[in-house]
Each structure stands twice: as C-alpha cells, then as structure tokens.
C-alpha cells in the first residue's frame, strides 16, 4: 500500500464535551469516548481528532489551556488519555490532539507569572505594550470575539494582547523560549503515542512587524501574508519529523493561494493546512462548489496532498446549511474528492443545528454578540431514549434533534444517512482509486458536476462520480454521459445496484459513484 496513512485515511472530529458522558455530570469525557469506539471502528474512520481536553478554566471550552501537558479533570486523567490512545491503536485507529499554540489561558502559570511584574521571568512570553500616546489601547486591533484585542493590566501598567478572549492572552512566538517550550509540548505528546495534531489558528502566530495597525478588521485573515510565519511552521514540522508517521493539520482561514503556502516551498511545513473552501460557501450550488474545488486543486503545489472539511465545532451543522437531501450529496462529495476528508461527529447521522434560546447559550462568542456556536456542539445521539445514551445526568446542552436522529435507529436502516456514510467510507478504503487516485474534472452542467477518480496502479480502477447539487433534475456534464459502468453507491435510498449506461440526466438530489467498465 502506498501513501501515508493520513493521505489514505479519514479524520473524525470528536467534540469531547458532547460524545459520551461516563460519569453522569452531563459533560462528555475520555471514558465516554472509549465506550463508543465500536461506532468509530464500525463506521470505518482512521483517526480521531479530539478538540482540547487539557486543563482549562473553560472560558472558551478548552481553547483556553492552563496546562498543555495534563488532562482537565472534567474529561478524566492522563491515564485515561493513555488508555484511549492504546485502545485506538489496538483497533488500528490513530489519535490527533488539538494544539493551541497562539494563546494560553490567563490561568496558565506562565501568564500568572508574566502579569506579576514587568521583570517577571515569563513577562516577555506574552505581548505587552504601553498605552497609545493619547492614552487607551496601543492600536485598533480587534479580538475575534469582538472588542479591543488589548486588555489593560492595572498592576503592571501595560496592555496585553489577546486575539480571542481576554482570558486567552497571545504568546509571543518571536521569543525563542516560547518556541522551545511549545515544541517540547509537542514532543511530550508524540512520546506518549499521539499520532498528530490539529493546530489551532496557526496562521495567527506571526503578528507582523510591531503589530502594525490592521488593514483587515477580521483577525482570521489579518496575518495571512505575513512571511515570518513560515519559519515557525518549519520549526513545528521538524519536531513532527523527529517521530515516525506523525501529521500536522493546521487551522487556517485563508483563500487557496495563501492557504497553500502553509505546505511550505519544500513541503516542509504543515502536512495538511485545513481547506475550508466548501465549509465557507455561502451558496450550496453546482457552480460555487465546482469553482471551490477547481480553485483549490489549481492552487495546490505539485505533490501537496489536498484535504476537505464540511463541518466543525465553529460552523453551523451541514444538514442545516444544505438540507437533508443535499447533506447526502455532500457526504458523497466529501468522501470521493481527492484528499483527506475530516468528518464532524454527528454529521453521519444527519444531526442538525439546534436553535437554542439565549438563556441556554454557553459559547463566549455568542454571549459577546457574535453568532453562538452551541447549536453545532450539542451532544451526540446514540439511541432514541430521553437522554440519547449520551448521559445519565443533565446534558450540558439540549439533546434536541428530529426523531430518528440517532445511531441505533439509523444503523440498521439501509436507507439512512449513516448507512450511506458507512458505504462510502468502506468503498473509499477498499479502492485505491478513491483514496489515493487522481482526480479528473468532467465539468458542470445545470446543477450537476461530475469527475473521475483514477487509480495510478497498473490495471487500476476508474470511478465516475456524478452529483446533482440541487433538488430538481439536471442534465449531466456531457463528458460523463457516454461512460459505462456499475453504480456502486447512490444517494437515493431506493436505487439499488444498477448499470449506468449513457444516462443524460440526474434526478433531484441524486449522487452516484460508478465503477467504470
Ligand atoms: C479556533 C477554534 O476552532 C475555536 O473554537 C476557538 O474558539 C478559537 N480557535 C480560539 O482558540
């Protein structure tokens, strides 16, 4: 078998608060995840990425880390994490943790020391500035969670910088001591057997010369073209390469041309800079989807490996963004494109965004005036009981989902979203054309797109994928109409295995994977 595991494989994101609660406190935990590994093995994913489980005051639900090398008691212990790693490995799966290098919690001992005095040992591990000449914050930079990115520290008479909450002060990555401490964190986990990291807002690490006034108000793209970022990426990669088979996936919200620079000129930076091109589409239409795919494929440097994302803990649920029928087409797209897919827990059973009244909101982004992310973070539904098999206590967010949206109900229904995901995942694993094969665009017609996946192996198979991205019939792209083969997966539950012989149209919401003759 050629290719690295992270090229052939599929990543599954678990939001640890919401996967399984073993101790009845209403919040998911590591033991709760361990109890659900059968599902992940059955589903046939390759790696589990856990959003942060480190010690944290939970101001941003774990993205405010107070100890990078320990597990928060809410989730369990370091031993629990070791056991989870061992369990996953025994089942042939991998574990990815979430590395949050841009900022710590204000409760991190480094920051507690830093704010104790201007001469403290860790003072310059963070970013401090005097007030502007006329008083007030040093400049107009805004936090991603609204409001100034500067917080006044009365005790030492300076401002500190925070890209997110004031409880999440940014580390100063120009400081070699910070870089050494943080790369040691990576080594700590790699030695424990962790297979890689999803790295949080990695492009924000380099702030630009002297935090010059922002031309872009959105912190996510503020530092997009900052050259100082690339040496930092290479430092992280050197550490990953000290170990076998590890992967670094970076969270970067940038357009394709800038995003792909994070692979590194020599492919010596991140293995997979997350590609959010499909997640960010405002319109789910053949034209926009096709353009996003083509633009990304075109921007990719030779030999850089692509990846695709359709859901995560920061964005509205896929089934709500595109509707149920199209969520099936989207699953087929995600799992047949060239590149590593990342699935978000619950999308495989068609979980929808839960519209929550403000009284139950927990997400600081929503509470500070932005859009709440709670609706996509609600607990996984394992069965149709009142507490959904998630907890025996009071769930931290409501379990509301339409009837039948649970693993037990959907597992034995061959027409369900879950069965579709599993069929696609198993096919993808079995067929080199679908995991490592080339991608050939066959274009767009009406609301349909079509492409081929072709195995590079001698005598390898070829697959045709035809997707109708709308709820009305559409002609097929011309280049697909003359091809012949066997339909091996369809988004339309009633459609069994059948021959594909020169069809010219797709039905509403129809998606087909066809093994070509
Ligand atoms: C990106 C994470 O995905 C998000 O959930 C978090 O709030 C911010 N980074 C800050 O760490």
Short mmCIF file of C-alpha atoms and ligand atoms in Angstrom, two decimals:
data_model
loop_
_atom_site.label_atom_id
_atom_site.label_comp_id
_atom_site.label_asym_id
_atom_site.label_seq_id
_atom_site.Cartn_x
_atom_site.Cartn_y
_atom_site.Cartn_z
CA UNK A 1 0.00 0.00 0.00
CA UNK A 2 1.45 3.36 -0.93
CA UNK A 3 0.78 6.78 0.51
CA UNK A 4 0.89 7.84 4.14
CA UNK A 5 -1.93 6.83 6.49
CA UNK A 6 -3.07 10.45 6.70
CA UNK A 7 -3.36 10.59 2.92
CA UNK A 8 -5.39 7.40 2.54
CA UNK A 9 -7.33 7.87 5.75
CA UNK A 10 -10.32 9.79 7.05
CA UNK A 11 -10.28 12.01 10.15
CA UNK A 12 -13.27 12.11 12.51
CA UNK A 13 -13.58 15.11 14.84
CA UNK A 14 -14.91 14.48 18.34
CA UNK A 15 -16.01 17.44 20.44
CA UNK A 16 -15.19 15.82 23.80
CA UNK A 17 -17.90 17.57 25.81
CA UNK A 18 -20.52 16.05 23.54
CA UNK A 19 -19.59 12.49 22.61
CA UNK A 20 -20.15 10.30 25.65
CA UNK A 21 -20.54 11.06 29.34
CA UNK A 22 -19.37 8.17 31.54
CA UNK A 23 -19.86 9.78 34.96
CA UNK A 24 -23.27 11.41 34.67
CA UNK A 25 -22.16 15.02 35.09
CA UNK A 26 -23.76 15.92 31.77
CA UNK A 27 -20.44 16.66 30.05
CA UNK A 28 -18.66 14.16 27.84
CA UNK A 29 -15.33 12.68 28.93
CA UNK A 30 -12.50 10.41 27.81
CA UNK A 31 -14.04 7.24 29.25
CA UNK A 32 -17.22 8.15 27.45
CA UNK A 33 -15.28 8.33 24.19
CA UNK A 34 -13.63 4.97 24.90
CA UNK A 35 -17.07 3.42 25.33
CA UNK A 36 -18.02 4.50 21.81
CA UNK A 37 -15.03 3.25 19.86
CA UNK A 38 -17.10 0.41 18.37
CA UNK A 39 -19.04 3.03 16.47
CA UNK A 40 -15.92 4.61 15.01
CA UNK A 41 -14.44 1.25 14.05
CA UNK A 42 -17.74 0.14 12.51
CA UNK A 43 -18.05 3.42 10.64
CA UNK A 44 -14.51 2.82 9.34
CA UNK A 45 -12.66 6.03 10.06
CA UNK A 46 -8.89 6.16 10.51
CA UNK A 47 -8.13 8.88 13.01
CA UNK A 48 -9.95 10.63 15.81
CA UNK A 49 -9.21 14.30 16.41
CA UNK A 50 -10.19 15.48 19.86
CA UNK A 51 -10.89 19.15 20.43
CA UNK A 52 -8.89 20.23 23.52
CA UNK A 53 -9.04 18.06 26.64
CA UNK A 54 -6.25 19.85 28.50
CA UNK A 55 -6.57 21.55 31.87
CA UNK A 56 -8.63 24.65 31.33
CA UNK A 57 -10.94 27.09 33.09
CA UNK A 58 -13.18 26.52 30.02
CA UNK A 59 -13.72 30.20 29.22
CA UNK A 60 -13.59 29.08 25.56
CA UNK A 61 -14.38 25.42 26.30
CA UNK A 62 -10.83 24.17 26.32
CA UNK A 63 -9.32 26.54 23.75
CA UNK A 64 -8.02 28.38 26.81
CA UNK A 65 -5.37 25.96 28.04
CA UNK A 66 -3.98 26.18 31.58
CA UNK A 67 -1.61 23.20 31.26
CA UNK A 68 -0.66 21.80 27.86
CA UNK A 69 0.62 18.58 29.41
CA UNK A 70 -2.29 17.48 31.54
CA UNK A 71 -5.92 16.46 31.10
CA UNK A 72 -8.71 18.50 32.66
CA UNK A 73 -10.43 16.58 35.47
CA UNK A 74 -13.74 17.21 33.72
CA UNK A 75 -12.55 14.87 30.96
CA UNK A 76 -10.57 12.42 33.14
CA UNK A 77 -6.88 11.85 33.71
CA UNK A 78 -3.66 11.49 31.80
CA UNK A 79 -4.03 7.73 32.35
CA UNK A 80 -7.42 7.83 30.66
CA UNK A 81 -5.85 9.53 27.68
CA UNK A 82 -3.04 6.96 27.54
CA UNK A 83 -5.65 4.21 27.63
CA UNK A 84 -7.64 5.87 24.86
CA UNK A 85 -4.50 6.07 22.71
CA UNK A 86 -3.79 2.38 23.36
CA UNK A 87 -7.40 1.37 22.63
CA UNK A 88 -7.44 3.28 19.37
CA UNK A 89 -4.12 1.85 18.28
CA UNK A 90 -5.26 -1.67 19.08
CA UNK A 91 -8.21 -1.10 16.77
CA UNK A 92 -5.98 0.27 14.02
CA UNK A 93 -7.04 3.89 14.52
CA UNK A 94 -4.99 6.97 15.40
CA UNK A 95 -5.39 9.85 17.79
CA UNK A 96 -4.89 13.53 16.98
CA UNK A 97 -4.93 16.14 19.71
CA UNK A 98 -5.68 19.83 19.38
CA UNK A 99 -2.61 22.02 19.86
CA UNK A 100 -3.45 25.62 20.80
CA UNK A 101 -0.17 27.48 20.33
CA UNK A 102 -1.41 31.02 19.72
CA UNK A 103 -2.67 31.68 23.24
CA UNK A 104 -2.85 30.18 26.69
CA UNK A 105 -5.40 30.64 29.42
CA UNK A 106 -4.83 33.62 31.68
CA UNK A 107 -4.65 30.94 34.37
CA UNK A 108 -1.57 29.33 32.82
CA UNK A 109 1.27 29.57 35.37
CA UNK A 110 3.34 31.29 32.65
CA UNK A 111 0.80 34.10 32.39
CA UNK A 112 0.19 34.33 36.13
CA UNK A 113 3.93 34.92 36.45
CA UNK A 114 4.03 37.26 33.42
CA UNK A 115 1.45 39.62 34.87
CA UNK A 116 3.02 39.63 38.33
CA UNK A 117 5.64 42.24 37.40
CA UNK A 118 7.37 43.83 34.43
CA UNK A 119 10.55 41.97 35.31
CA UNK A 120 8.93 38.54 35.79
CA UNK A 121 10.64 35.58 34.16
CA UNK A 122 7.74 34.96 31.78
CA UNK A 123 6.85 38.61 31.11
CA UNK A 124 8.09 38.56 27.54
CA UNK A 125 6.44 35.23 26.78
CA UNK A 126 3.35 37.35 26.12
CA UNK A 127 2.78 40.59 24.21
CA UNK A 128 2.77 43.76 26.31
CA UNK A 129 2.56 47.37 25.15
CA UNK A 130 2.29 50.80 26.72
CA UNK A 131 -0.89 52.78 26.11
CA UNK A 132 -1.17 54.84 22.91
CA UNK A 133 0.32 58.36 23.04
CA UNK A 134 -3.03 59.92 23.91
CA UNK A 135 -3.97 57.04 26.25
CA UNK A 136 -6.09 53.97 25.55
CA UNK A 137 -5.19 50.74 23.73
CA UNK A 138 -1.92 50.73 21.72
CA UNK A 139 -3.81 50.31 18.42
CA UNK A 140 -7.17 49.46 16.90
CA UNK A 141 -6.70 45.69 16.61
CA UNK A 142 -9.88 43.81 17.39
CA UNK A 143 -10.41 40.46 19.08
CA UNK A 144 -12.10 37.69 17.08
CA UNK A 145 -14.71 37.66 19.82
CA UNK A 146 -15.43 41.39 19.38
CA UNK A 147 -13.98 44.35 21.22
CA UNK A 148 -10.39 45.52 21.51
CA UNK A 149 -7.63 42.92 21.31
CA UNK A 150 -5.86 44.77 24.16
CA UNK A 151 -6.58 44.33 27.86
CA UNK A 152 -5.31 46.77 30.45
CA UNK A 153 -3.34 45.28 33.30
CA UNK A 154 -3.56 47.75 36.17
CA UNK A 155 -0.92 46.10 38.32
CA UNK A 156 1.92 46.47 35.83
CA UNK A 157 0.51 49.43 33.88
CA UNK A 158 0.58 47.92 30.39
CA UNK A 159 -1.81 46.33 27.93
CA UNK A 160 -1.55 42.69 26.86
CA UNK A 161 -2.68 41.35 23.53
CA UNK A 162 -5.40 38.72 23.01
CA UNK A 163 -6.67 37.60 19.61
CA UNK A 164 -9.67 35.97 21.31
CA UNK A 165 -10.98 36.44 24.88
CA UNK A 166 -9.08 38.50 27.42
CA UNK A 167 -8.82 35.17 29.25
CA UNK A 168 -6.74 33.92 26.27
CA UNK A 169 -3.56 36.05 26.14
CA UNK A 170 -1.45 35.54 22.99
CA UNK A 171 2.00 34.04 23.37
CA UNK A 172 4.91 35.87 21.77
CA UNK A 173 6.28 33.40 19.23
CA UNK A 174 9.21 35.71 18.40
CA UNK A 175 10.60 34.67 21.79
CA UNK A 176 12.85 31.59 21.40
CA UNK A 177 11.97 30.43 24.93
CA UNK A 178 8.31 30.27 23.96
CA UNK A 179 9.14 28.31 20.84
CA UNK A 180 11.30 25.87 22.81
CA UNK A 181 8.63 25.35 25.47
CA UNK A 182 5.91 24.84 22.90
CA UNK A 183 7.85 22.43 20.72
CA UNK A 184 8.57 20.47 23.90
CA UNK A 185 4.81 20.20 24.39
CA UNK A 186 4.56 18.53 21.00
CA UNK A 187 7.36 16.13 21.94
CA UNK A 188 5.65 15.33 25.24
CA UNK A 189 2.56 14.09 23.39
CA UNK A 190 4.37 12.47 20.49
CA UNK A 191 6.31 10.38 23.03
CA UNK A 192 3.02 9.29 24.57
CA UNK A 193 1.97 7.94 21.19
CA UNK A 194 -0.21 10.76 19.87
CA UNK A 195 -0.25 10.49 16.07
CA UNK A 196 -0.52 14.16 15.28
CA UNK A 197 -2.16 17.48 15.94
CA UNK A 198 -4.78 19.76 14.61
CA UNK A 199 -3.13 23.13 15.25
CA UNK A 200 -5.45 25.95 16.29
CA UNK A 201 -5.40 29.26 14.32
CA UNK A 202 -1.85 28.53 13.29
CA UNK A 203 -1.52 31.47 10.89
CA UNK A 204 -2.01 33.92 13.73
CA UNK A 205 1.33 33.02 15.36
CA UNK A 206 3.25 35.70 13.45
CA UNK A 207 1.76 39.10 14.13
CA UNK A 208 3.69 41.23 11.67
CA UNK A 209 6.22 43.93 12.47
CA UNK A 210 5.35 45.74 15.67
CA UNK A 211 1.70 44.75 15.46
CA UNK A 212 1.18 47.38 12.79
CA UNK A 213 -2.36 48.71 12.54
CA UNK A 214 -4.62 46.23 10.85
CA UNK A 215 -5.78 46.84 7.34
CA UNK A 216 -8.20 43.92 7.65
CA UNK A 217 -10.52 44.03 10.66
CA UNK A 218 -11.02 40.26 10.80
CA UNK A 219 -8.30 38.64 12.91
CA UNK A 220 -8.62 35.42 10.94
CA UNK A 221 -7.15 36.92 7.80
CA UNK A 222 -5.16 39.71 9.39
CA UNK A 223 -1.82 37.95 9.23
CA UNK A 224 -2.40 35.90 6.13
CA UNK A 225 0.54 37.08 4.11
CA UNK A 226 2.99 37.51 6.99
CA UNK A 227 6.30 35.95 5.85
CA UNK A 228 7.56 35.41 9.41
CA UNK A 229 5.01 32.61 9.78
CA UNK A 230 6.84 30.12 7.58
CA UNK A 231 9.97 29.60 9.71
CA UNK A 232 7.60 28.89 12.61
CA UNK A 233 5.77 26.25 10.59
CA UNK A 234 9.09 24.66 9.72
CA UNK A 235 10.04 24.52 13.40
CA UNK A 236 6.85 22.61 14.17
CA UNK A 237 7.42 20.27 11.26
CA UNK A 238 10.99 19.48 12.32
CA UNK A 239 9.60 18.25 15.63
CA UNK A 240 6.89 16.12 13.98
CA UNK A 241 9.57 14.62 11.75
CA UNK A 242 11.60 13.53 14.78
CA UNK A 243 8.92 10.82 15.13
CA UNK A 244 7.52 8.28 12.67
CA UNK A 245 4.30 8.81 10.75
CA UNK A 246 3.02 11.90 12.56
CA UNK A 247 0.81 14.52 10.98
CA UNK A 248 0.26 18.26 11.45
CA UNK A 249 -3.05 19.70 10.32
CA UNK A 250 -3.40 23.46 10.56
CA UNK A 251 -6.47 25.57 11.11
CA UNK A 252 -6.11 28.42 8.60
CA UNK A 253 -8.98 30.51 7.25
CA UNK A 254 -7.36 31.86 4.10
CA UNK A 255 -8.15 31.73 0.38
CA UNK A 256 -6.45 28.92 -1.62
CA UNK A 257 -3.47 30.91 -2.93
CA UNK A 258 -2.41 31.93 0.59
CA UNK A 259 -3.53 28.73 2.27
CA UNK A 260 -1.29 26.52 0.17
CA UNK A 261 1.84 28.46 1.17
CA UNK A 262 1.43 26.64 4.50
CA UNK A 263 2.58 23.39 2.89
CA UNK A 264 5.98 25.08 2.60
CA UNK A 265 8.05 25.61 -0.52
CA UNK A 266 9.76 22.28 0.03
CA UNK A 267 6.63 20.67 1.52
CA UNK A 268 8.42 21.16 4.82
CA UNK A 269 5.69 22.97 6.79
CA UNK A 270 2.20 21.56 7.55
CA UNK A 271 1.16 18.23 6.09
CA UNK A 272 -2.43 19.42 5.74
CA UNK A 273 -3.41 23.08 6.01
CA UNK A 274 -7.18 22.71 6.54
CA UNK A 275 -9.12 23.55 3.40
CA UNK A 276 -12.37 25.24 4.39
CA UNK A 277 -13.32 26.14 0.82
CA UNK A 278 -16.51 24.05 0.91
CA UNK A 279 -17.35 24.87 4.52
CA UNK A 280 -17.28 28.59 3.79
CA UNK A 281 -19.53 28.56 0.73
CA UNK A 282 -22.45 30.89 1.20
CA UNK A 283 -24.41 29.25 -1.61
CA UNK A 284 -24.50 25.48 -1.97
CA UNK A 285 -24.78 25.29 -5.74
CA UNK A 286 -23.09 23.37 -8.52
CA UNK A 287 -21.32 26.49 -9.72
CA UNK A 288 -19.93 27.58 -6.34
CA UNK A 289 -18.99 24.03 -5.32
CA UNK A 290 -17.31 23.38 -8.64
CA UNK A 291 -15.43 26.67 -8.52
CA UNK A 292 -14.22 25.99 -4.98
CA UNK A 293 -12.91 22.56 -5.96
CA UNK A 294 -11.22 23.75 -9.13
CA UNK A 295 -9.66 26.81 -7.47
CA UNK A 296 -8.22 24.68 -4.68
CA UNK A 297 -6.94 21.89 -6.92
CA UNK A 298 -5.35 24.52 -9.17
CA UNK A 299 -3.66 26.33 -6.29
CA UNK A 300 -2.14 23.15 -4.81
CA UNK A 301 1.60 22.87 -5.33
CA UNK A 302 2.80 19.67 -7.00
CA UNK A 303 2.84 16.76 -4.54
CA UNK A 304 0.96 18.71 -1.83
CA UNK A 305 -1.85 16.50 -0.54
CA UNK A 306 -5.37 18.02 -0.51
CA UNK A 307 -7.97 17.84 2.25
CA UNK A 308 -11.66 18.71 2.66
CA UNK A 309 -13.91 19.77 5.51
CA UNK A 310 -17.70 20.15 5.62
CA UNK A 311 -18.34 20.64 9.32
CA UNK A 312 -16.67 21.53 12.59
CA UNK A 313 -17.36 22.91 16.06
CA UNK A 314 -17.29 26.51 14.85
CA UNK A 315 -19.78 26.39 11.96
CA UNK A 316 -23.47 25.64 11.51
CA UNK A 317 -24.26 21.97 11.00
CA UNK A 318 -24.01 20.65 7.46
CA UNK A 319 -27.55 19.22 7.38
CA UNK A 320 -28.89 22.65 8.32
CA UNK A 321 -26.72 24.56 5.87
CA UNK A 322 -27.63 22.44 2.85
CA UNK A 323 -30.74 20.47 3.89
CA UNK A 324 -31.07 16.71 4.44
CA UNK A 325 -31.25 15.59 0.83
CA UNK A 326 -28.21 17.65 -0.11
CA UNK A 327 -26.34 16.54 3.03
CA UNK A 328 -26.32 13.08 1.43
CA UNK A 329 -24.87 14.51 -1.77
CA UNK A 330 -22.36 16.48 0.31
CA UNK A 331 -21.26 13.29 2.08
CA UNK A 332 -20.64 11.67 -1.29
CA UNK A 333 -18.67 14.70 -2.41
CA UNK A 334 -16.56 14.83 0.75
CA UNK A 335 -15.72 11.13 0.60
CA UNK A 336 -14.94 10.93 -3.11
CA UNK A 337 -12.85 14.04 -3.71
CA UNK A 338 -9.08 13.69 -3.87
CA UNK A 339 -7.69 14.40 -0.42
CA UNK A 340 -8.12 13.64 3.25
CA UNK A 341 -11.68 14.25 4.48
CA UNK A 342 -12.47 15.38 8.02
CA UNK A 343 -15.92 14.38 9.33
CA UNK A 344 -17.58 16.16 12.20
CA UNK A 345 -19.22 13.90 14.81
CA UNK A 346 -22.97 13.62 14.34
CA UNK A 347 -22.94 14.63 10.69
CA UNK A 348 -23.00 10.90 9.88
CA UNK A 349 -26.47 10.65 11.44
CA UNK A 350 -27.62 13.94 9.95
CA UNK A 351 -27.63 15.96 13.17
CA UNK A 352 -28.96 19.45 12.61
CA UNK A 353 -28.06 22.79 14.13
CA UNK A 354 -30.05 23.13 17.32
CA UNK A 355 -31.66 26.55 17.56
CA UNK A 356 -31.14 27.38 21.23
CA UNK A 357 -32.77 30.13 23.25
CA UNK A 358 -30.29 32.66 24.56
CA UNK A 359 -30.81 31.50 28.16
CA UNK A 360 -29.00 28.24 27.45
CA UNK A 361 -26.16 29.63 25.34
CA UNK A 362 -22.72 28.74 26.67
CA UNK A 363 -20.37 29.82 23.88
CA UNK A 364 -18.48 33.06 24.72
CA UNK A 365 -18.60 34.11 21.06
CA UNK A 366 -22.41 34.15 21.13
CA UNK A 367 -22.61 35.67 24.57
CA UNK A 368 -20.37 38.55 23.44
CA UNK A 369 -22.57 39.41 20.49
CA UNK A 370 -21.30 37.10 17.75
CA UNK A 371 -23.01 34.01 16.42
CA UNK A 372 -23.34 31.26 19.01
CA UNK A 373 -21.58 28.01 18.18
CA UNK A 374 -23.55 25.98 20.73
CA UNK A 375 -26.03 24.75 18.13
CA UNK A 376 -23.41 22.61 16.38
CA UNK A 377 -21.87 21.36 19.63
CA UNK A 378 -24.88 19.57 21.13
CA UNK A 379 -24.42 16.00 22.39
CA UNK A 380 -24.23 13.02 20.07
CA UNK A 381 -27.42 10.97 19.99
CA UNK A 382 -26.67 7.27 20.39
CA UNK A 383 -30.25 6.00 20.76
CA UNK A 384 -33.80 7.30 20.90
CA UNK A 385 -34.12 7.29 24.70
CA UNK A 386 -34.75 10.55 26.53
CA UNK A 387 -31.07 11.08 27.30
CA UNK A 388 -29.98 9.64 23.96
CA UNK A 389 -27.47 7.24 25.52
CA UNK A 390 -25.22 10.28 25.98
CA UNK A 391 -25.54 10.78 29.73
CA UNK A 392 -27.44 9.72 32.82
CA UNK A 393 -27.41 13.30 34.11
CA UNK A 394 -28.45 16.67 32.77
CA UNK A 395 -26.77 17.25 29.41
CA UNK A 396 -24.69 20.45 29.23
CA UNK A 397 -26.58 21.44 26.06
CA UNK A 398 -30.02 20.20 24.97
CA UNK A 399 -30.24 16.90 23.08
CA UNK A 400 -32.97 18.11 20.72
CA UNK A 401 -32.87 16.58 17.24
CA UNK A 402 -35.59 15.46 14.86
CA UNK A 403 -36.99 11.98 15.69
CA UNK A 404 -34.83 9.15 14.42
CA UNK A 405 -31.61 11.17 14.51
CA UNK A 406 -29.57 8.66 16.49
CA UNK A 407 -27.05 5.92 15.84
CA UNK A 408 -29.22 2.98 16.99
CA UNK A 409 -32.15 3.93 14.78
CA UNK A 410 -30.07 4.73 11.73
CA UNK A 411 -27.59 1.88 11.96
CA UNK A 412 -29.88 -0.87 10.73
CA UNK A 413 -31.68 1.21 8.16
CA UNK A 414 -30.01 0.70 4.78
CA UNK A 415 -31.60 3.93 3.55
CA UNK A 416 -30.21 6.09 6.36
CA UNK A 417 -27.58 8.79 6.20
CA UNK A 418 -25.44 6.64 8.50
CA UNK A 419 -25.59 3.68 6.10
CA UNK A 420 -24.64 5.99 3.25
CA UNK A 421 -21.62 7.32 5.16
CA UNK A 422 -20.51 3.82 6.01
CA UNK A 423 -20.90 2.56 2.44
CA UNK A 424 -18.84 5.48 1.17
CA UNK A 425 -16.17 5.07 3.84
CA UNK A 426 -15.79 1.36 3.19
CA UNK A 427 -15.65 1.85 -0.54
CA UNK A 428 -13.08 4.59 -0.15
CA UNK A 429 -10.89 2.33 1.98
CA UNK A 430 -11.18 -0.60 -0.42
CA UNK A 431 -10.46 1.28 -3.63
CA UNK A 432 -7.06 2.88 -4.24
CA UNK A 433 -8.68 4.96 -6.99
CA UNK A 434 -10.85 6.63 -4.36
CA UNK A 435 -8.29 7.14 -1.65
CA UNK A 436 -5.04 7.90 -3.44
CA UNK A 437 -6.15 8.14 -7.07
CA UNK A 438 -6.01 11.11 -9.40
CA UNK A 439 -8.92 13.49 -9.85
CA UNK A 440 -10.23 14.44 -13.29
CA UNK A 441 -12.76 17.18 -13.63
CA UNK A 442 -15.57 16.45 -16.09
CA UNK A 443 -17.15 19.83 -15.56
CA UNK A 444 -20.60 21.09 -14.72
CA UNK A 445 -24.00 21.18 -16.44
CA UNK A 446 -27.16 22.60 -14.93
CA UNK A 447 -26.93 21.82 -11.21
CA UNK A 448 -24.71 18.75 -11.69
CA UNK A 449 -20.99 18.19 -11.53
CA UNK A 450 -19.02 15.11 -12.49
CA UNK A 451 -15.48 13.91 -12.01
CA UNK A 452 -13.43 10.76 -12.26
CA UNK A 453 -11.08 9.17 -9.78
CA UNK A 454 -8.41 7.06 -11.36
CA UNK A 455 -6.02 4.68 -9.71
CA UNK A 456 -2.39 5.16 -10.64
CA UNK A 457 -1.72 1.45 -10.18
CA UNK A 458 -1.23 -0.70 -13.28
CA UNK A 459 -4.63 -2.06 -14.27
CA UNK A 460 -6.20 0.14 -11.58
CA UNK A 461 -9.86 1.00 -11.49
CA UNK A 462 -11.63 4.15 -12.54
CA UNK A 463 -14.68 5.63 -10.84
CA UNK A 464 -17.12 8.21 -12.10
CA UNK A 465 -18.82 10.47 -9.56
CA UNK A 466 -21.95 12.36 -10.65
CA UNK A 467 -23.58 14.75 -8.19
CA UNK A 468 -26.72 16.79 -8.55
CA UNK A 469 -26.34 19.70 -6.14
CA UNK A 470 -29.99 20.73 -6.27
CA UNK A 471 -33.47 19.41 -5.57
CA UNK A 472 -34.57 19.32 -9.21
CA UNK A 473 -33.44 17.14 -12.11
CA UNK A 474 -30.37 18.23 -14.03
CA UNK A 475 -28.56 17.26 -17.20
CA UNK A 476 -25.20 15.58 -16.68
CA UNK A 477 -22.00 17.16 -17.91
CA UNK A 478 -21.52 15.95 -21.47
CA UNK A 479 -18.25 14.15 -20.77
CA UNK A 480 -20.00 11.84 -18.28
CA UNK A 481 -22.89 10.80 -20.49
CA UNK A 482 -21.01 8.34 -22.66
CA UNK A 483 -19.31 6.44 -19.84
CA UNK A 484 -20.46 2.97 -18.77
CA UNK A 485 -20.21 1.10 -15.52
CA UNK A 486 -21.88 -0.20 -12.40
CA UNK A 487 -23.49 2.08 -9.84
CA UNK A 488 -21.91 1.10 -6.50
CA UNK A 489 -23.30 3.82 -4.21
CA UNK A 490 -26.26 6.15 -4.69
CA UNK A 491 -27.60 8.95 -2.52
CA UNK A 492 -31.14 7.88 -3.43
CA UNK A 493 -32.05 5.15 -0.97
CA UNK A 494 -34.38 3.32 -3.35
CA UNK A 495 -31.75 2.92 -6.01
CA UNK A 496 -30.11 -0.49 -5.76
CA UNK A 497 -27.10 -1.60 -7.72
CA UNK A 498 -27.73 -0.93 -11.36
CA UNK A 499 -25.91 -0.34 -14.56
CA UNK A 500 -25.03 3.16 -15.67
CA UNK A 501 -25.42 3.16 -19.44
CA UNK A 502 -25.12 6.50 -21.07
CA UNK A 503 -27.60 8.44 -18.96
CA UNK A 504 -28.04 12.09 -19.77
CA UNK A 505 -29.73 13.30 -16.55
CA UNK A 506 -29.65 13.06 -12.80
CA UNK A 507 -32.75 13.04 -10.63
CA UNK A 508 -33.21 15.67 -7.91
CA UNK A 509 -30.56 15.25 -5.17
CA UNK A 510 -29.09 12.27 -6.94
CA UNK A 511 -25.46 11.37 -6.44
CA UNK A 512 -23.80 8.32 -7.93
CA UNK A 513 -20.50 6.56 -7.58
CA UNK A 514 -20.00 4.39 -10.64
CA UNK A 515 -17.29 1.79 -11.12
CA UNK A 516 -16.39 2.20 -14.77
CA UNK A 517 -16.09 -0.82 -17.04
C1 LIG B 1 -10.37 28.21 16.71
C2 LIG B 1 -11.21 27.18 17.37
O1 LIG B 1 -11.69 26.27 16.42
C3 LIG B 1 -12.30 27.90 18.11
O2 LIG B 1 -13.26 27.01 18.61
C4 LIG B 1 -11.67 28.71 19.20
O3 LIG B 1 -12.66 29.49 19.84
C5 LIG B 1 -10.59 29.64 18.64
N1 LIG B 1 -9.73 29.00 17.71
C6 LIG B 1 -9.73 30.18 19.73
O4 LIG B 1 -8.84 29.21 20.17
#
